[in-house]
Short mmCIF file of C-alpha atoms in Angstrom, two decimals:
data_model
loop_
_atom_site.label_atom_id
_atom_site.label_comp_id
_atom_site.label_asym_id
_atom_site.label_seq_id
_atom_site.Cartn_x
_atom_site.Cartn_y
_atom_site.Cartn_z
CA UNK A 862 5.63 -29.53 8.67
CA UNK A 863 3.16 -26.90 7.56
CA UNK A 864 0.04 -26.80 9.73
CA UNK A 865 -3.06 -24.63 9.67
CA UNK A 866 -4.77 -23.72 12.94
CA UNK A 867 -8.37 -22.61 12.63
CA UNK A 868 -9.74 -20.82 15.68
CA UNK A 869 -13.28 -19.73 16.55
CA UNK A 870 -14.85 -22.64 14.66
CA UNK A 871 -18.58 -23.03 15.37
CA UNK A 872 -19.63 -26.41 13.97
CA UNK A 873 -23.06 -25.40 12.73
CA UNK A 874 -22.41 -21.94 11.37
CA UNK A 875 -18.88 -22.52 10.04
CA UNK A 876 -19.28 -26.09 8.80
CA UNK A 877 -18.74 -25.35 5.15
CA UNK A 878 -16.19 -22.54 5.48
CA UNK A 879 -14.00 -24.63 7.78
CA UNK A 880 -14.33 -27.61 5.43
CA UNK A 881 -13.13 -25.38 2.60
CA UNK A 882 -10.23 -24.12 4.75
CA UNK A 883 -9.23 -27.74 5.47
CA UNK A 884 -9.48 -28.88 1.84
CA UNK A 885 -7.53 -25.86 0.66
CA UNK A 886 -4.84 -26.53 3.29
CA UNK A 887 -4.53 -30.10 1.97
CA UNK A 888 -4.64 -29.25 -1.74
CA UNK A 889 -2.15 -26.40 -1.38
CA UNK A 890 0.46 -28.49 0.39
CA UNK A 891 -0.10 -28.23 4.16
CA UNK A 892 0.35 -31.40 6.24
CA UNK A 893 -2.23 -30.90 8.96
CA UNK A 894 -5.10 -28.82 10.24
CA UNK A 895 -5.91 -28.15 13.89
CA UNK A 896 -9.39 -26.91 14.75
CA UNK A 897 -10.20 -25.51 18.17
CA UNK A 898 -13.73 -26.88 18.52
CA UNK A 899 -14.33 -30.62 18.51
CA UNK A 900 -16.19 -31.61 15.32
CA UNK A 901 -16.29 -35.30 14.41
CA UNK A 902 -18.43 -34.72 11.32
CA UNK A 903 -15.85 -32.34 9.90
CA UNK A 904 -13.07 -34.83 10.69
CA UNK A 905 -14.96 -37.50 8.76
CA UNK A 906 -15.58 -35.24 5.77
CA UNK A 907 -11.90 -34.37 5.50
CA UNK A 908 -10.67 -37.93 6.13
CA UNK A 909 -13.01 -39.21 3.45
CA UNK A 910 -11.38 -36.85 0.92
CA UNK A 911 -7.92 -38.01 2.05
CA UNK A 912 -9.01 -41.65 1.75
CA UNK A 913 -10.28 -41.17 -1.81
CA UNK A 914 -7.88 -38.59 -3.19
CA UNK A 915 -4.69 -39.62 -1.39
CA UNK A 916 -1.89 -38.06 0.59
CA UNK A 917 -1.50 -38.15 4.36
CA UNK A 918 -3.15 -34.95 5.46
CA UNK A 919 -4.15 -34.99 9.13
CA UNK A 920 -6.97 -33.31 11.00
CA UNK A 921 -7.26 -32.79 14.75
CA UNK A 922 -10.27 -31.05 16.27
CA UNK A 923 -10.95 -29.93 19.84
CA UNK A 924 -7.45 -28.56 20.46
CA UNK A 925 -6.42 -25.82 22.87
CA UNK A 926 -5.32 -23.16 20.38
CA UNK A 927 -3.16 -21.23 22.85
CA UNK A 928 -1.22 -24.39 23.68
CA UNK A 929 -0.71 -25.14 19.98
CA UNK A 930 0.71 -21.66 19.33
CA UNK A 931 2.83 -21.59 22.49
CA UNK A 932 4.12 -25.12 21.89
CA UNK A 933 5.02 -24.51 18.24
CA UNK A 934 8.82 -24.71 17.92
CA UNK A 935 9.28 -22.73 14.71
CA UNK A 936 7.47 -19.77 13.14
CA UNK A 937 3.78 -18.86 13.51
CA UNK A 938 1.85 -16.62 11.14
CA UNK A 939 -1.62 -15.18 11.71
CA UNK A 940 -3.49 -14.28 8.53
CA UNK A 941 -5.47 -11.08 9.05
CA UNK A 942 -6.34 -8.10 6.88
CA UNK A 943 -4.72 -5.91 9.55
CA UNK A 944 -1.27 -7.47 9.15
CA UNK A 945 1.85 -6.70 7.17
CA UNK A 946 1.69 -7.25 3.42
CA UNK A 947 2.18 -10.87 2.33
CA UNK A 948 4.75 -10.05 -0.34
CA UNK A 949 6.89 -8.15 2.19
CA UNK A 950 6.90 -10.93 4.80
CA UNK A 951 6.97 -14.13 2.77
CA UNK A 952 10.73 -14.17 1.95
CA UNK A 953 11.42 -14.13 5.71
CA UNK A 954 8.80 -16.80 6.48
CA UNK A 955 10.05 -19.00 3.64
CA UNK A 956 13.35 -19.49 5.49
CA UNK A 957 11.45 -21.58 8.04
CA UNK A 958 10.52 -25.22 7.51
CA UNK A 959 7.85 -25.55 10.18
CA UNK A 960 5.14 -22.97 9.76
CA UNK A 961 1.94 -22.68 11.77
CA UNK A 962 -0.64 -20.69 9.80
CA UNK A 963 -3.38 -19.33 12.07
CA UNK A 964 -6.78 -18.24 10.73
CA UNK A 965 -9.61 -16.94 12.80
CA UNK A 966 -13.30 -16.71 12.18
CA UNK A 967 -15.17 -13.40 12.14
CA UNK A 968 -13.80 -12.09 15.46
CA UNK A 969 -10.40 -13.12 16.79
CA UNK A 970 -9.15 -12.59 20.36
CA UNK A 971 -6.93 -9.47 20.55
CA UNK A 972 -4.17 -11.41 22.32
CA UNK A 973 -3.67 -13.56 19.21
CA UNK A 974 -1.95 -10.61 17.48
CA UNK A 975 0.73 -10.65 20.20
CA UNK A 976 1.14 -14.42 20.43
CA UNK A 977 2.29 -15.07 16.86
CA UNK A 978 5.56 -14.21 15.14
CA UNK A 979 3.88 -12.50 12.19
CA UNK A 980 0.52 -10.95 11.42
CA UNK A 981 0.20 -11.11 7.65
CA UNK A 982 -2.39 -9.57 5.34
CA UNK A 983 -3.31 -11.18 2.06
CA UNK A 984 -4.45 -7.71 1.05
CA UNK A 985 -5.99 -5.16 3.39
CA UNK A 986 -9.52 -5.62 2.06
CA UNK A 987 -12.12 -7.92 3.63
CA UNK A 988 -12.33 -11.22 1.78
CA UNK A 989 -12.09 -14.78 3.07
CA UNK A 990 -9.96 -17.00 5.27
CA UNK A 991 -10.29 -19.68 2.57
CA UNK A 992 -8.62 -17.43 0.00
CA UNK A 993 -6.07 -16.17 2.54
CA UNK A 994 -4.86 -19.72 3.29
CA UNK A 995 -4.72 -20.51 -0.44
CA UNK A 996 -2.70 -17.41 -1.33
CA UNK A 997 -0.38 -17.73 1.64
CA UNK A 998 0.47 -21.36 0.82
CA UNK A 999 0.78 -20.55 -2.88
CA UNK A 1000 3.36 -17.85 -2.14
CA UNK A 1001 5.13 -19.94 0.50
CA UNK A 1002 5.52 -22.88 -1.91
CA UNK A 1003 6.09 -20.58 -4.89
CA UNK A 1004 3.34 -22.32 -6.83
CA UNK A 1005 4.95 -25.76 -6.48
CA UNK A 1006 1.92 -27.18 -4.61
CA UNK A 1007 0.36 -27.62 -8.06
CA UNK A 1008 2.88 -30.38 -8.87
CA UNK A 1009 2.34 -32.32 -5.64
CA UNK A 1010 1.35 -35.97 -6.19
CA UNK A 1011 -1.27 -37.43 -3.88
CA UNK A 1012 -1.42 -40.97 -5.36
CA UNK A 1013 -5.05 -41.43 -4.35
CA UNK A 1014 -7.59 -44.07 -5.34
CA UNK A 1015 -9.21 -41.37 -7.44
CA UNK A 1016 -7.11 -39.36 -9.85
CA UNK A 1017 -8.38 -36.55 -12.01
CA UNK A 1018 -6.54 -35.68 -15.20
CA UNK A 1019 -6.71 -32.29 -16.90
CA UNK A 1020 -9.32 -32.26 -19.65
CA UNK A 1021 -10.54 -29.70 -22.16
CA UNK A 1022 -14.29 -30.15 -21.72
CA UNK A 1023 -15.17 -33.31 -19.84
CA UNK A 1024 -14.29 -35.33 -16.77
CA UNK A 1025 -11.28 -37.60 -17.01
CA UNK A 1026 -11.24 -39.61 -13.80
CA UNK A 1027 -9.42 -42.83 -12.97
CA UNK A 1028 -10.53 -44.80 -9.88
CA UNK A 1029 -8.49 -47.68 -8.51
CA UNK B 371 -14.60 -5.98 -17.35
CA UNK B 372 -13.90 -9.03 -15.25
CA UNK B 373 -17.05 -10.67 -13.92
CA UNK B 374 -17.67 -13.75 -11.81
CA UNK B 375 -20.80 -15.83 -12.38
CA UNK B 376 -21.81 -18.07 -9.51
CA UNK B 377 -24.27 -20.80 -10.42
CA UNK B 378 -26.19 -23.24 -8.22
CA UNK B 379 -26.45 -20.77 -5.34
CA UNK B 380 -28.85 -21.89 -2.62
CA UNK B 381 -29.44 -18.90 -0.33
CA UNK B 382 -29.64 -20.79 2.95
CA UNK B 383 -26.99 -23.44 2.48
CA UNK B 384 -24.49 -21.40 0.46
CA UNK B 385 -24.95 -18.04 2.14
CA UNK B 386 -21.46 -17.79 3.57
CA UNK B 387 -19.56 -19.51 0.76
CA UNK B 388 -21.17 -17.28 -1.87
CA UNK B 389 -20.48 -14.21 0.28
CA UNK B 390 -16.82 -15.26 0.39
CA UNK B 391 -16.78 -15.79 -3.39
CA UNK B 392 -18.20 -12.28 -3.85
CA UNK B 393 -15.78 -10.60 -1.44
CA UNK B 394 -12.83 -12.43 -2.99
CA UNK B 395 -13.99 -11.38 -6.47
CA UNK B 396 -14.03 -7.75 -5.31
CA UNK B 397 -10.75 -7.84 -3.34
CA UNK B 398 -8.89 -9.63 -6.14
CA UNK B 399 -9.89 -7.12 -8.80
CA UNK B 400 -13.11 -8.31 -10.48
CA UNK B 401 -15.72 -5.67 -11.36
CA UNK B 402 -18.93 -7.58 -10.85
CA UNK B 403 -20.57 -10.76 -9.63
CA UNK B 404 -23.66 -12.38 -11.10
CA UNK B 405 -25.53 -14.95 -8.98
CA UNK B 406 -28.17 -17.20 -10.46
CA UNK B 407 -30.57 -17.26 -7.52
CA UNK B 408 -32.17 -14.06 -6.27
CA UNK B 409 -30.79 -13.20 -2.82
CA UNK B 410 -31.41 -9.68 -1.51
CA UNK B 411 -29.67 -10.35 1.81
CA UNK B 412 -26.49 -11.32 0.01
CA UNK B 413 -26.73 -8.21 -2.19
CA UNK B 414 -27.00 -6.05 0.94
CA UNK B 415 -24.03 -7.76 2.62
CA UNK B 416 -21.82 -7.18 -0.39
CA UNK B 417 -23.04 -3.61 -1.03
CA UNK B 418 -22.39 -2.75 2.60
CA UNK B 419 -18.74 -3.82 2.19
CA UNK B 420 -18.48 -1.76 -1.01
CA UNK B 421 -20.04 1.24 0.77
CA UNK B 422 -17.55 1.06 3.65
CA UNK B 423 -14.40 -0.18 1.92
CA UNK B 424 -14.77 1.54 -1.43
CA UNK B 425 -14.52 0.71 -5.11
CA UNK B 426 -17.45 0.21 -7.45
CA UNK B 427 -17.94 -3.53 -7.37
CA UNK B 428 -21.42 -4.56 -8.55
CA UNK B 429 -23.64 -7.48 -7.63
CA UNK B 430 -26.64 -8.79 -9.54
CA UNK B 431 -28.64 -11.77 -8.28
CA UNK B 432 -31.45 -13.75 -9.90
CA UNK B 433 -29.87 -13.87 -13.35
CA UNK B 434 -30.37 -16.49 -16.05
CA UNK B 435 -26.90 -18.03 -16.11
CA UNK B 436 -27.22 -19.50 -19.60
CA UNK B 437 -28.12 -16.09 -21.01
CA UNK B 438 -25.15 -14.50 -19.24
CA UNK B 439 -22.73 -17.02 -20.74
CA UNK B 440 -24.29 -16.97 -24.19
CA UNK B 441 -24.46 -13.16 -24.23
CA UNK B 442 -20.86 -12.67 -23.09
CA UNK B 443 -18.92 -11.08 -25.95
CA UNK B 444 -15.40 -12.08 -24.97
CA UNK B 445 -13.89 -15.12 -23.23
CA UNK B 446 -15.59 -17.32 -20.60
CA UNK B 447 -13.75 -19.60 -18.19
CA UNK B 448 -15.30 -22.26 -15.96
CA UNK B 449 -13.25 -23.11 -12.87
CA UNK B 450 -13.44 -26.86 -12.18
CA UNK B 451 -11.01 -29.46 -10.88
CA UNK B 452 -11.67 -31.40 -14.11
CA UNK B 453 -10.30 -28.68 -16.37
CA UNK B 454 -6.98 -27.88 -17.98
CA UNK B 455 -4.22 -26.66 -15.68
CA UNK B 456 -4.38 -22.99 -14.78
CA UNK B 457 -0.74 -22.28 -15.57
CA UNK B 458 -1.13 -23.75 -19.07
CA UNK B 459 -4.24 -21.73 -19.94
CA UNK B 460 -3.71 -18.39 -18.25
CA UNK B 461 -1.31 -16.86 -20.84
CA UNK B 462 -4.04 -17.39 -23.46
CA UNK B 463 -6.82 -16.03 -21.23
CA UNK B 464 -4.73 -13.01 -20.26
CA UNK B 465 -4.87 -11.77 -23.85
CA UNK B 466 -8.57 -11.06 -23.30
CA UNK B 467 -9.86 -7.94 -21.54
CA UNK B 468 -13.38 -9.12 -20.76
CA UNK B 469 -13.37 -12.35 -18.84
CA UNK B 470 -16.37 -14.16 -17.40
CA UNK B 471 -15.26 -16.50 -14.62
CA UNK B 472 -17.89 -19.18 -13.91
CA UNK B 473 -17.96 -21.11 -10.63
CA UNK B 474 -20.48 -23.75 -9.72
CA UNK B 475 -21.61 -25.12 -6.43
CA UNK B 476 -21.25 -28.82 -5.54
CA UNK B 477 -22.84 -30.15 -8.72
CA UNK B 478 -22.73 -28.31 -12.00
CA UNK B 479 -24.86 -29.04 -15.08
CA UNK B 480 -22.87 -31.13 -17.60
CA UNK B 481 -23.73 -28.73 -20.43
CA UNK B 482 -21.75 -25.97 -18.72
CA UNK B 483 -18.51 -27.70 -19.76
CA UNK B 484 -19.49 -27.24 -23.41
CA UNK B 485 -20.84 -23.70 -23.12
CA UNK B 486 -17.65 -22.00 -21.97
CA UNK B 487 -14.43 -21.28 -23.88
CA UNK B 488 -12.19 -22.84 -21.23
CA UNK B 489 -12.55 -25.30 -18.37
CA UNK B 490 -9.70 -24.52 -16.02
CA UNK B 491 -8.47 -26.40 -12.97
CA UNK B 492 -6.80 -24.61 -10.09
CA UNK B 493 -5.26 -27.98 -9.30
CA UNK B 494 -6.97 -31.33 -9.85
CA UNK B 495 -7.68 -31.89 -6.16
CA UNK B 496 -10.96 -31.04 -4.45
CA UNK B 497 -10.73 -27.74 -2.60
CA UNK B 498 -12.93 -24.65 -2.80
CA UNK B 499 -14.54 -22.32 -5.30
CA UNK B 500 -13.47 -19.44 -3.02
CA UNK B 501 -9.80 -20.39 -3.42
CA UNK B 502 -10.25 -21.12 -7.12
CA UNK B 503 -11.56 -17.60 -7.82
CA UNK B 504 -8.74 -16.10 -5.73
CA UNK B 505 -5.99 -18.04 -7.50
CA UNK B 506 -7.45 -17.50 -10.96
CA UNK B 507 -7.68 -13.72 -10.47
CA UNK B 508 -4.24 -13.62 -8.85
CA UNK B 509 -2.69 -15.31 -11.90
CA UNK B 510 -4.76 -13.29 -14.36
CA UNK B 511 -3.67 -9.99 -12.78
CA UNK B 512 -0.16 -11.30 -12.07
CA UNK B 513 -0.47 -10.32 -8.42
CA UNK B 514 -1.26 -6.67 -9.24
CA UNK B 515 -4.68 -6.83 -7.52
CA UNK B 516 -2.76 -6.28 -4.26
CA UNK B 517 -1.92 -2.72 -5.30
CA UNK B 518 -5.47 -1.77 -6.27
CA UNK B 519 -6.78 1.30 -4.43
CA UNK B 520 -10.39 1.25 -3.30
CA UNK B 521 -10.51 4.72 -1.65
CA UNK B 522 -13.15 3.66 0.84
CA UNK B 523 -14.47 5.37 3.97
CA UNK B 524 -12.55 2.73 5.89
CA UNK B 525 -8.91 2.14 5.11
CA UNK B 526 -6.73 -0.47 6.77
CA UNK B 527 -2.97 0.03 6.83
CA UNK B 528 -0.46 -2.79 7.23
CA UNK B 529 0.58 -3.20 10.86
CA UNK B 530 2.96 -5.50 12.73
CA UNK B 531 0.71 -6.47 15.60
CA UNK B 532 -2.32 -4.27 15.92
CA UNK B 533 -5.14 -2.73 13.93
CA UNK B 534 -4.38 0.46 12.05
CA UNK B 535 -7.67 1.68 10.67
CA UNK B 536 -8.67 5.10 9.36
CA UNK B 537 -12.37 5.90 8.97
CA UNK B 538 -13.59 8.97 7.13
#
């Protein structure tokens, strides 16, 4: 089980960024996203994508993030530009089957750095938690997420210059 | 020169997503971002990151996107979940030194598909233009963007569980 935990979510301000984090988690092979603040609209947006495009990705909002980290049985990884370099840490993390990937919003509580097993930087330059989740999962799965089948009602097929879509 | 062209930017609604696209473009090794709608606030946000963290990334807003694509001398690539698979196209694209990477917002004009040299899918599942730009640049540069030096006033060094920051 690969889960993403998003902390510091503010439903109005972060609506679209957190939606992107959730959709990236799903598309890049994670099984679930936890979000600290309750947000039914966000749940519905994500579940609607799952309903149409397939798979069994789960979303749970309004969780106690400290409990999720403390209760996680296997390895936890916080993505932050202050962490150790992704390429150095990923071979170690890849040995684990259950990975909790934690991403904060603009400010994260200092204690988070101590609570996780690894603080990992997808580069030490400011960029985006959306890209950090994508790159982390890409490296963890060694690019194999691209081959994952979702068997959804809607399937999109690669096309040179149009839209090739099949809807059941 | 690697440039990203963001089209369909709506300053209020897309403020944070477009900021993330711009910061990802910079961190993952692009030289410039063009944005179709004029947005001085966004320019200032991005230039402030460049000022503090280094490099010479450029931003230009309020451009005519059709002119940018038509005037581009080398290869142009539109990132869309309807396109050809990234891994199939990237060896071809990598032969080119000047790449224009086009990303739309939620809806893109149909004619865009015909105007570019390649429509490329970073997976055929809905996810995020932020992640798409990150993955495309990662594959284009074969991961070497991580070693790029920005020589900024602020430098962050990899750290196990704290923040190791040097400010000039």
